[in-house]
Coordinates of C-alpha atoms and ligand atoms in Angstrom, one line a residue:
X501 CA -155.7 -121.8 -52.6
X502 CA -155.9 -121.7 -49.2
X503 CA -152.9 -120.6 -46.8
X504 CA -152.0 -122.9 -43.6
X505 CA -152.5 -121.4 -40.2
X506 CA -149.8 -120.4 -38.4
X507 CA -149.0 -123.2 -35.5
X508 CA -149.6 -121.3 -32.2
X509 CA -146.0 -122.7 -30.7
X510 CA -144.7 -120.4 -33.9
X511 CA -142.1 -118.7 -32.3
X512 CA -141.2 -121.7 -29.5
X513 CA -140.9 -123.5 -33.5
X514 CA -138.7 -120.9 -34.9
X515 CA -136.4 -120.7 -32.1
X516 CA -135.7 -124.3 -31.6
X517 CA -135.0 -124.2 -35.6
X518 CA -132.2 -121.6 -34.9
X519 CA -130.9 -124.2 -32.2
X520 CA -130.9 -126.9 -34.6
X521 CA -128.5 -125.1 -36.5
X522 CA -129.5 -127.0 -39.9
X523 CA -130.7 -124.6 -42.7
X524 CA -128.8 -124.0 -45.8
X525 CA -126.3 -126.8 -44.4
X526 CA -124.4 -129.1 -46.4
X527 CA -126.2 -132.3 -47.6
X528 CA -125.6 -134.8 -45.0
X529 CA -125.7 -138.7 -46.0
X530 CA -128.1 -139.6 -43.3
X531 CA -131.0 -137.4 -44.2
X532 CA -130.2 -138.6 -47.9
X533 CA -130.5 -142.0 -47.6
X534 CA -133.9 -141.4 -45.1
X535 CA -135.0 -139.5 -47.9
X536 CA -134.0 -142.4 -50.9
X537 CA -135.5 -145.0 -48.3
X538 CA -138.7 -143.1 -48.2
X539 CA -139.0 -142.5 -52.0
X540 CA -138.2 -146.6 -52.5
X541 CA -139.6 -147.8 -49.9
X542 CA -143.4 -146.3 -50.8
X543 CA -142.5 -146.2 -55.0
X544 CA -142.6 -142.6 -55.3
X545 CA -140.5 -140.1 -57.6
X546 CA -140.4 -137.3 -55.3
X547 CA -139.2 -137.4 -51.1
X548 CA -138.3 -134.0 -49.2
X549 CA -137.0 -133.5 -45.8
X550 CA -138.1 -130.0 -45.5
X551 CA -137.6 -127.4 -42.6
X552 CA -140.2 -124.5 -42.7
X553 CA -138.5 -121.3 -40.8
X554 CA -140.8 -118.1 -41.4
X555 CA -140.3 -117.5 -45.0
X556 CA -139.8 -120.7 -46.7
X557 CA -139.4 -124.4 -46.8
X558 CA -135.9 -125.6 -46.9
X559 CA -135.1 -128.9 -48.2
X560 CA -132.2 -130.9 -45.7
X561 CA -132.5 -133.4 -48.3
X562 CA -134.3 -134.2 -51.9
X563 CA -135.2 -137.1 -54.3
X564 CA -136.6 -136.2 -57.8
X565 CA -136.8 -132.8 -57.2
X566 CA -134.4 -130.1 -58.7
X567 CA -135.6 -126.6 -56.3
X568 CA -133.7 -126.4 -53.3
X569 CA -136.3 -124.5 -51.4
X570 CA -139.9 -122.7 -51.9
X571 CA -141.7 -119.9 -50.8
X572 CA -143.7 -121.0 -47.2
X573 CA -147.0 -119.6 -48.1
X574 CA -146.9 -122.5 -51.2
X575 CA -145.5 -125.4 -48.9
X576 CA -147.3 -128.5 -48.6
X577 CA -145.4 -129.0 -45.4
X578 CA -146.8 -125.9 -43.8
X579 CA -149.9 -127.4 -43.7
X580 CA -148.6 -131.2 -42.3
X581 CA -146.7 -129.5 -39.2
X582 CA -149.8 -128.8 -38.4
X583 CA -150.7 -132.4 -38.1
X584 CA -148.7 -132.9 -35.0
X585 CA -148.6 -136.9 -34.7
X586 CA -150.0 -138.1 -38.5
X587 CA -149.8 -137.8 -41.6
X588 CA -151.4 -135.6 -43.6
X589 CA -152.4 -137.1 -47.1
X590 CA -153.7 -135.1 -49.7
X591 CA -154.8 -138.0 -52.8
X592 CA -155.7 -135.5 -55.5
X593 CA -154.1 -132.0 -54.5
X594 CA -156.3 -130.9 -57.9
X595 CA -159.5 -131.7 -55.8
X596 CA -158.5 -130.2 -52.9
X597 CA -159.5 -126.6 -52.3
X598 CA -156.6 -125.9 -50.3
X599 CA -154.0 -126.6 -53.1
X600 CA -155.9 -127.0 -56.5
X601 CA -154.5 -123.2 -57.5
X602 CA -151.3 -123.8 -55.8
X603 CA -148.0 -123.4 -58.4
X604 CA -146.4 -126.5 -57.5
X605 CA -149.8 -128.3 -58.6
X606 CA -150.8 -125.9 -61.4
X607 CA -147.4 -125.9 -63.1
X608 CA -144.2 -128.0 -62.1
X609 CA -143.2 -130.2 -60.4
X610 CA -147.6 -131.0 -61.2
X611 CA -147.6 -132.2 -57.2
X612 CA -151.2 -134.6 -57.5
X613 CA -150.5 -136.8 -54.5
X614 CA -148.7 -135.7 -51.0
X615 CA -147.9 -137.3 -48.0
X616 CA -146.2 -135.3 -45.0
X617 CA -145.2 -136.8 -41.4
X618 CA -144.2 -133.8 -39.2
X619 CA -140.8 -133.9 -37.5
X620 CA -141.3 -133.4 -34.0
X621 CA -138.8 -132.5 -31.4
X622 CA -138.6 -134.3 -28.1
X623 CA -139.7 -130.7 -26.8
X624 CA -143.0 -131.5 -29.2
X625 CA -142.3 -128.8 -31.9
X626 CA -142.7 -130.0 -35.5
X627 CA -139.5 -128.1 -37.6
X628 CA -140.8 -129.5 -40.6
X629 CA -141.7 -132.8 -42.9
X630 CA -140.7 -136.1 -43.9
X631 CA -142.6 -135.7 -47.0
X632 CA -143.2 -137.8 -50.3
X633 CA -144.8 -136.7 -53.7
X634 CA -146.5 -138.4 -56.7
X635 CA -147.1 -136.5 -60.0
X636 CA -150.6 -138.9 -60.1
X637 CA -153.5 -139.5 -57.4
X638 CA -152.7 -142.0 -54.3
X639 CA -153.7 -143.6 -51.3
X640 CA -151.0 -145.1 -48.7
X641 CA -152.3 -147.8 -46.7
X642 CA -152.4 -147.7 -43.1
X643 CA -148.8 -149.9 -43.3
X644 CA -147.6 -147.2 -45.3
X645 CA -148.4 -144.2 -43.0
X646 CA -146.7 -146.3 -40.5
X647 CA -143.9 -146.2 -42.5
X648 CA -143.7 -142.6 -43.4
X649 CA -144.0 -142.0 -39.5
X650 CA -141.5 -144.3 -38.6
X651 CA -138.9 -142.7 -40.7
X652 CA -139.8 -139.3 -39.3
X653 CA -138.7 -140.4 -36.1
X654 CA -135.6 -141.4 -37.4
X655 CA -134.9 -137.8 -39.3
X656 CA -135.3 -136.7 -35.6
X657 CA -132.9 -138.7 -34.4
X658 CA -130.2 -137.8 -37.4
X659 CA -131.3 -133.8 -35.9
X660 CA -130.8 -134.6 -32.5
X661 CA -127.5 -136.4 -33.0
X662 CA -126.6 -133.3 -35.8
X663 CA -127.5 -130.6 -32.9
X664 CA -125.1 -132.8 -30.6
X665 CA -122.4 -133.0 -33.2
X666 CA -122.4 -129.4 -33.4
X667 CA -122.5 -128.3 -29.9
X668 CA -119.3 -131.3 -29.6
X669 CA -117.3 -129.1 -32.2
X670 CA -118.2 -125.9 -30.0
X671 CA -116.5 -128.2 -26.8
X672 CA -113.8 -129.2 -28.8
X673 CA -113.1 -125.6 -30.0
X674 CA -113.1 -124.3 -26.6
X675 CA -111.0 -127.4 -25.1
X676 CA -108.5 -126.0 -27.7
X677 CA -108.8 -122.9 -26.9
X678 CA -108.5 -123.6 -23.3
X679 CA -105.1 -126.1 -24.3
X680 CA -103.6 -123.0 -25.9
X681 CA -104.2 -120.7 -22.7
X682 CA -102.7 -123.7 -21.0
X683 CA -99.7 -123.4 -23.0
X684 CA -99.5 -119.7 -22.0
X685 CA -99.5 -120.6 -18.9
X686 CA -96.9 -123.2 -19.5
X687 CA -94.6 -120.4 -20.4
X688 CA -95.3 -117.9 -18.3
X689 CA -94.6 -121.2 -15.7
X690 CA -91.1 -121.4 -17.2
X691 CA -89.9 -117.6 -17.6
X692 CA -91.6 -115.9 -15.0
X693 CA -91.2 -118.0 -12.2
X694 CA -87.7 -119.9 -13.3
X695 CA -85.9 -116.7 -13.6
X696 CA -86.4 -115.4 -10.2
X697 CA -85.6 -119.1 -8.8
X698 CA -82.6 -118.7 -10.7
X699 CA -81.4 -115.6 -9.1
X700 CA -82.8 -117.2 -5.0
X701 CA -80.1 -120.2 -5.9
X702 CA -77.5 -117.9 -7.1
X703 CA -77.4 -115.6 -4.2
X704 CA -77.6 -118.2 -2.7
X705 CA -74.4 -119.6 -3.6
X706 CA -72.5 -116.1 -3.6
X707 CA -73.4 -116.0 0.0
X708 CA -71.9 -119.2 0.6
X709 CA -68.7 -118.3 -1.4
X710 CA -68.3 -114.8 -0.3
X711 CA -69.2 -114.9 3.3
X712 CA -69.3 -118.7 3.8
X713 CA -66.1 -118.2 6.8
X714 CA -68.1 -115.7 8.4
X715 CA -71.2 -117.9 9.1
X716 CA -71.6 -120.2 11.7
X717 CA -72.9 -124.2 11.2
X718 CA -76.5 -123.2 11.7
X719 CA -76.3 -120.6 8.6
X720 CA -74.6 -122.6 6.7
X721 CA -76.8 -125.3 6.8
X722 CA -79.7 -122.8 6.0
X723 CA -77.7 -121.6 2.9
X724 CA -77.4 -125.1 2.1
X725 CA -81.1 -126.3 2.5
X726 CA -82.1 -122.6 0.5
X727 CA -80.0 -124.2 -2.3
X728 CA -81.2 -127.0 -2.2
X729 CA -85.1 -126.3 -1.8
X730 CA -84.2 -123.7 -5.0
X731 CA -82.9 -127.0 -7.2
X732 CA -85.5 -128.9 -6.1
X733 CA -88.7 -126.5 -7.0
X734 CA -87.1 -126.1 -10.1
X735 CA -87.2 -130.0 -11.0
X736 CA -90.8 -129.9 -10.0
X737 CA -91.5 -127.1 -12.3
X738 CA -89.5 -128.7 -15.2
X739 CA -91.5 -132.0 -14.5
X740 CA -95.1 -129.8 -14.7
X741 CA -93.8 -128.4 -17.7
X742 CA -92.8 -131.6 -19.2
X743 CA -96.3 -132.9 -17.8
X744 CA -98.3 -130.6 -19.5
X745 CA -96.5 -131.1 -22.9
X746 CA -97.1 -134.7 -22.6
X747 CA -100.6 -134.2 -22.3
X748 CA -100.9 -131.3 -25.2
X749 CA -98.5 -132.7 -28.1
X750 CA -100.0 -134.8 -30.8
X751 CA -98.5 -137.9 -30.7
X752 CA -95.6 -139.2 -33.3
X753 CA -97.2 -142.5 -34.3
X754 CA -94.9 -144.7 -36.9
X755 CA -94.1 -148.5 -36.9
X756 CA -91.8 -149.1 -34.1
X757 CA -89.6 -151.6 -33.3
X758 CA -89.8 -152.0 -29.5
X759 CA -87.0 -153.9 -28.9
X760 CA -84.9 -151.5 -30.2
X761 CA -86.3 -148.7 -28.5
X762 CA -85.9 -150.9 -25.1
X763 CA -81.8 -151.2 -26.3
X764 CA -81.6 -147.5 -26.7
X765 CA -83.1 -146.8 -23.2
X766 CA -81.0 -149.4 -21.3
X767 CA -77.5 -147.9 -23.2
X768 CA -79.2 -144.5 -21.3
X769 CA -78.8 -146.3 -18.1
X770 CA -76.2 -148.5 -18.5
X771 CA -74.1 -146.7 -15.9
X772 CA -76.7 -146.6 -13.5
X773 CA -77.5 -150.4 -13.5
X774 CA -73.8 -151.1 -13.5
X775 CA -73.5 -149.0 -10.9
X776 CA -76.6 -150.5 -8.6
X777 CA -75.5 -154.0 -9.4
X778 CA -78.6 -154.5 -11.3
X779 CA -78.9 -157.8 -14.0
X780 CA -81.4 -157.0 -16.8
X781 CA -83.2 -160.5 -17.9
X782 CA -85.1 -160.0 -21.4
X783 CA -87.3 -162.9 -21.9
X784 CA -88.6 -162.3 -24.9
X785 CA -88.3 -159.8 -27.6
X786 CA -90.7 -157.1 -28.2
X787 CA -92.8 -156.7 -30.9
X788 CA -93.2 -153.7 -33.6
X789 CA -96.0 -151.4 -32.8
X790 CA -97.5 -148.3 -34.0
X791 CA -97.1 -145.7 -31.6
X792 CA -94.9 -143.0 -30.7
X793 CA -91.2 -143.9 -29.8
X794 CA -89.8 -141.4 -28.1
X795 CA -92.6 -141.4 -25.6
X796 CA -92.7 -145.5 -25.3
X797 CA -89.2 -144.8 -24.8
X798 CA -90.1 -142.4 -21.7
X799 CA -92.3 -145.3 -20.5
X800 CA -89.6 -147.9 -20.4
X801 CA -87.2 -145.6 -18.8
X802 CA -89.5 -144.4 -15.8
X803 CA -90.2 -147.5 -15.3
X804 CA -86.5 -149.0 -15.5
X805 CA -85.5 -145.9 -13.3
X806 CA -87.8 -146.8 -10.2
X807 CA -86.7 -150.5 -10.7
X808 CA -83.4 -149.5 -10.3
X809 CA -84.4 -146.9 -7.7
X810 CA -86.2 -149.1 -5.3
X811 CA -84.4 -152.0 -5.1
X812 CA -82.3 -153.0 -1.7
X813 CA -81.8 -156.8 -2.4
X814 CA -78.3 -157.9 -2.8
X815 CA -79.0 -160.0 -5.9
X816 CA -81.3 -157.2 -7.9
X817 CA -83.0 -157.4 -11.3
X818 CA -85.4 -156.1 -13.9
X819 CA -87.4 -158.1 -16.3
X820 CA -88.6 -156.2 -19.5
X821 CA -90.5 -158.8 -21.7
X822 CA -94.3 -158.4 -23.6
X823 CA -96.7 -161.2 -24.3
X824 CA -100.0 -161.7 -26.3
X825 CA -102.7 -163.0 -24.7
X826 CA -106.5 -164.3 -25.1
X827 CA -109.2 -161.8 -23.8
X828 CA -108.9 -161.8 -20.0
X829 CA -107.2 -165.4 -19.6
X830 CA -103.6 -165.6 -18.1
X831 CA -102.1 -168.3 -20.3
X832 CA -99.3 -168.7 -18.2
X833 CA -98.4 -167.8 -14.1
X834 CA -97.3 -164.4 -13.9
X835 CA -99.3 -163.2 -16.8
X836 CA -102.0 -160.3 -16.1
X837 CA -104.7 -158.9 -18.5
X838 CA -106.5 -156.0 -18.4
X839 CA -110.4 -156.3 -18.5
X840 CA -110.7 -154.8 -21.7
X841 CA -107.8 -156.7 -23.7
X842 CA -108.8 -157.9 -26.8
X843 CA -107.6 -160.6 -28.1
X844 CA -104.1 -160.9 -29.1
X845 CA -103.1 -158.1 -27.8
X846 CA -100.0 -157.5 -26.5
X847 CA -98.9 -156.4 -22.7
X848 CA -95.8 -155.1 -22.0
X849 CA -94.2 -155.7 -18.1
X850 CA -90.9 -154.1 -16.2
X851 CA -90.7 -156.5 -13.3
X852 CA -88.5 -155.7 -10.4
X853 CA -87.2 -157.6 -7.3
X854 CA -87.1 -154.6 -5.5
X855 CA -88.7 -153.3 -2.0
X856 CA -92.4 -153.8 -3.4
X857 CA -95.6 -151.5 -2.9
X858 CA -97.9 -152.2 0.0
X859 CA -101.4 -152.7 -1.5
X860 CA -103.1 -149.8 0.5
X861 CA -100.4 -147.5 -1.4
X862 CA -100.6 -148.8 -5.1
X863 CA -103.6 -146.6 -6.5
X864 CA -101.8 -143.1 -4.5
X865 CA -98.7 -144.2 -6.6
X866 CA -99.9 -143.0 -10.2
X867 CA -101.1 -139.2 -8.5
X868 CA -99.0 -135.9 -9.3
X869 CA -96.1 -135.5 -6.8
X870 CA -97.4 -138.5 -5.1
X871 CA -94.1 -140.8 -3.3
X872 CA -94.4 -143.2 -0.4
X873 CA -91.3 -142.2 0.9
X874 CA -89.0 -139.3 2.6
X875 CA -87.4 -136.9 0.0
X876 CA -83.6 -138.1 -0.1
X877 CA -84.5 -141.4 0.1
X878 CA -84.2 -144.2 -2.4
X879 CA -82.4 -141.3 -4.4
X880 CA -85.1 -139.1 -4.3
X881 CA -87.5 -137.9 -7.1
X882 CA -90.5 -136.0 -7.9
X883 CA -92.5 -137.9 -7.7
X884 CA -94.2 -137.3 -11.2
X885 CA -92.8 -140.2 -13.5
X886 CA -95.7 -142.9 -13.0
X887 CA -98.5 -140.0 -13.4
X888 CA -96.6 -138.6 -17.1
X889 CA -96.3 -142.9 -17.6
X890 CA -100.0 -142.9 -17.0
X891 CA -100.3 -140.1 -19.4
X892 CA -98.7 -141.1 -22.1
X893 CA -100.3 -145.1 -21.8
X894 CA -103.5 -143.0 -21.7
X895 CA -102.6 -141.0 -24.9
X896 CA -102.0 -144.4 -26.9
X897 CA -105.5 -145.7 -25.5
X898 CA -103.7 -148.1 -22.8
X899 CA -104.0 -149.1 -19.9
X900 CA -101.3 -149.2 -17.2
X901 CA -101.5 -151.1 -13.6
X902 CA -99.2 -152.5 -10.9
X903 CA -99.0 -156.0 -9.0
X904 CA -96.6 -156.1 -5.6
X905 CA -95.3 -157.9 -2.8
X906 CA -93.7 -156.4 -0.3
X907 CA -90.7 -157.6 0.3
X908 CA -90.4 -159.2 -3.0
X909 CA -90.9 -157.1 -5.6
X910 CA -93.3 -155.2 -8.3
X911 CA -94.3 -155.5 -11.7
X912 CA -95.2 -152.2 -14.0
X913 CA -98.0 -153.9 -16.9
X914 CA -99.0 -151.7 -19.5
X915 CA -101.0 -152.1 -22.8
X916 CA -101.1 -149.7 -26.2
X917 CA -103.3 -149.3 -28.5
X918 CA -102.4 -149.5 -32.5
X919 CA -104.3 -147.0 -34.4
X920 CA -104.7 -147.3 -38.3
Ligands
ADP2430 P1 -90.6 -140.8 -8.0 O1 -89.8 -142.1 -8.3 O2 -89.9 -139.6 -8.5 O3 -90.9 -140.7 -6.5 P2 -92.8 -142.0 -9.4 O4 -94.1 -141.3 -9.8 O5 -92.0 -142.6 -10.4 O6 -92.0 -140.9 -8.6 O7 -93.1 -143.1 -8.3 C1 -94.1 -142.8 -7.2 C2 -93.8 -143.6 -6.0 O8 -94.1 -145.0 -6.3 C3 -92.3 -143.7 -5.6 O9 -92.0 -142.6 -4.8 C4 -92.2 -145.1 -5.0 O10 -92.6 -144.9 -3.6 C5 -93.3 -145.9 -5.7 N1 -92.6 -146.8 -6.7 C6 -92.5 -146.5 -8.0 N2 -91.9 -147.6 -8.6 C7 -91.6 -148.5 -7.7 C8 -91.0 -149.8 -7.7 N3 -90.6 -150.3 -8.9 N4 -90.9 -150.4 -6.6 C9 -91.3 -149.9 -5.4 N5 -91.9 -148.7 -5.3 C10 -92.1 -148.0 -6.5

């Protein structure tokens, strides 16, 4: 018997091996069914995907063939990676000098024929074999080397995409690991910088109470506008709170009647539409989806707040309706689709005849703490209820966007995304 050479990339080979992070894994059904394609395909009893690291073959996967690994200095395989870009063929192993004493030809599994097509990385280093076996003598033909080589290419690719699969579960650890460290923050956010803002705004107002005679206009006002300020950073820090959660917290998915949410988020507002003179025009009924209803809910009721919000007409209303469409036709005037709708699905609209969004304005809209106009005015806000709409459309796989006139008034279209 004679030994294979060491390949002189050796320990370039071994280290890329340790990258791949594949030894003594699981079975994987890709490599499997490579490995049953390659034994059907050719007729053979016996197909290996082997990895050689310095002390023995490893088999990824197996076909006829009970041993899950053998010593190197035995291997077939350690032989074909030296055979960079063929295969190697051995017809009778029993009249081949280099393996007629070997174990595996002398006793079982009685190896007679072998055929091994290296597995080469894109960096050009073969890890191991595509390999198929035959307990009698053999000759491929040319076809068949093809083959062999064809489906070591494709064992490569199932490594590659393996390699990727696992660095993605190292991202996806550290993004969670990362979103908890967010959520420290989030507290920290909440006690640490809430409770002193309590105590500026509560000063504040003992100031005002206690010495409020004493003070002239001018301090009075600054008392008021420290108040003030204080009430207002603390809405912006509940809002960044509320953002964050929004953007963390799985979402609550469960058959959901829409138009009942939509009922339950105008009783919410009823005073404040009575109050602004507002008439609420329902179409048509929405439909049930799968999604999560408390945040939908938050969707309809940002949007139904700025409707009511930005309004200054005498005769004012809102349109809530939904409609299902064909893949980026409008079947009717007034009807918008977003590129990627499929068909049937549904969009949902809040339409307003409100004050309306100049055109250079409507992308700044949907930004964090983004408003187009002066803090008290239109009733003021934060700013932050389109980009948490965005969010949570994002979240259900949706996609949200805005048509306006000035003037005239603005619609709020936004599509979700039913997941099994
Ligand atoms: P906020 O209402 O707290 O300012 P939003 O994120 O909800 O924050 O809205 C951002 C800005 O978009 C608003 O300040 C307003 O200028 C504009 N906007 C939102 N909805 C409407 C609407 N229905 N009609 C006109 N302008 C709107």
């Amino acid at each position: 018997m004679v030994p294979a050479e060491l390949p002189t990339n050796e320990s370039e080979r071994l280290a890329a091996l340790l990258a791949y992070d594949i030894m003594d894994t699981q079975s994987e059904a890709a490599f499997d069914d490579l490995a049953g394609l390659a034994a059907s395909i050719l007729d053979m009893p016996i197909a290996l995907v082997s990895l050689l690291d310095s002390e023995r073959q490893w088999f990824k996967a197996k076909v006829g063939l009970a041993a899950s690994e053998t010593p190197r200095q035995v291997a077939f395989c350690s032989h074909a990676i030296l055979h960079q870009e063929s295969v190697l063929e051995v017809e009778d192993a029993r009249a081949d000098l280099r393996f007629c004493e070997n174990p595996l030809v002398t006793s079982d599994p009685h190896i007679q024929f072998y055929a091994g097509a290296p597995l080469v990385t894109p960096d050009g280093l073969a890890l191991g074999t595509l390999c198929v076996i035959d307990q009698k003598p053999r000759k491929l033909t040319e076809q068949q080397r093809q083959l062999l080589l064809t489906l070591s290419r494709q064992v490569v690719t199932q490594l590659e995409l393996h390699k990727k699969n696992r660095e993605l579960q190292g991202l996806i650890k550290q993004l969670a690991d990362s979103n908890r460290e967010l959520e420290d923050f989030a507290s920290i956010v909440s006690h640490d910088l809430k409770e002193p803002l309590r105590g500026i705004y509560n000063y504040a107002i003992f100031l005002v109470e206690d010495y409020g005679e004493q003070l002239d206009d001018d301090n009075r006002a600054s008392l008021a506008a420290l108040t003030r300020l204080a009430k207002r950073m603390e809405a912006l820090i509940d809002s960044l709170l509320y953002y964050s959660r929004v953007g963390r917290v799985d979402l609550a998915r469960q058959a959901t009647d829409l138009e009942k949410t939509v009922d339950g988020v105008l009783e919410t507002l009823s005073f404040r539409l009575q109050e602004a003179h507002i008439a609420v025009r329902r179409p048509t009924p929405l439909p049930t989806l799968t999604c999560d209803a408390a945040r939908v809910g938050e969707i309809f009721r940002n949007l139904l707040t700025n409707a009511i919000k930005y309004n200054d007409k005498l005769q004012k209303w809102v349109e809530i309706g939904a409609y299902q469409g064909v893949t980026g036709e409008a079947d009717h005037p007034g009807q918008s689709y977003p590129q990627s709708a499929t068909p049937g699905q549904w969009v949902f609209y809040v339409r307003d005849n409100g004050i309306g969004i100049r055109e250079k304005h409507q992308a700044k809209i949907f930004g964090i703490f983004k408003r187009l106009h002066n803090r008290d005015q239109y009733g003021g806000g934060t700013g932050i209820g389109l980009t948490i709409v965005k969010k949570i459309v994002e979240r259900h796989g949706g996609q949200l966007w805005v048509e306006s006139t000035v003037g005239e008034g603005t619609t709020f279209y936004f599509t979700l995304q039913e997941k099994a």
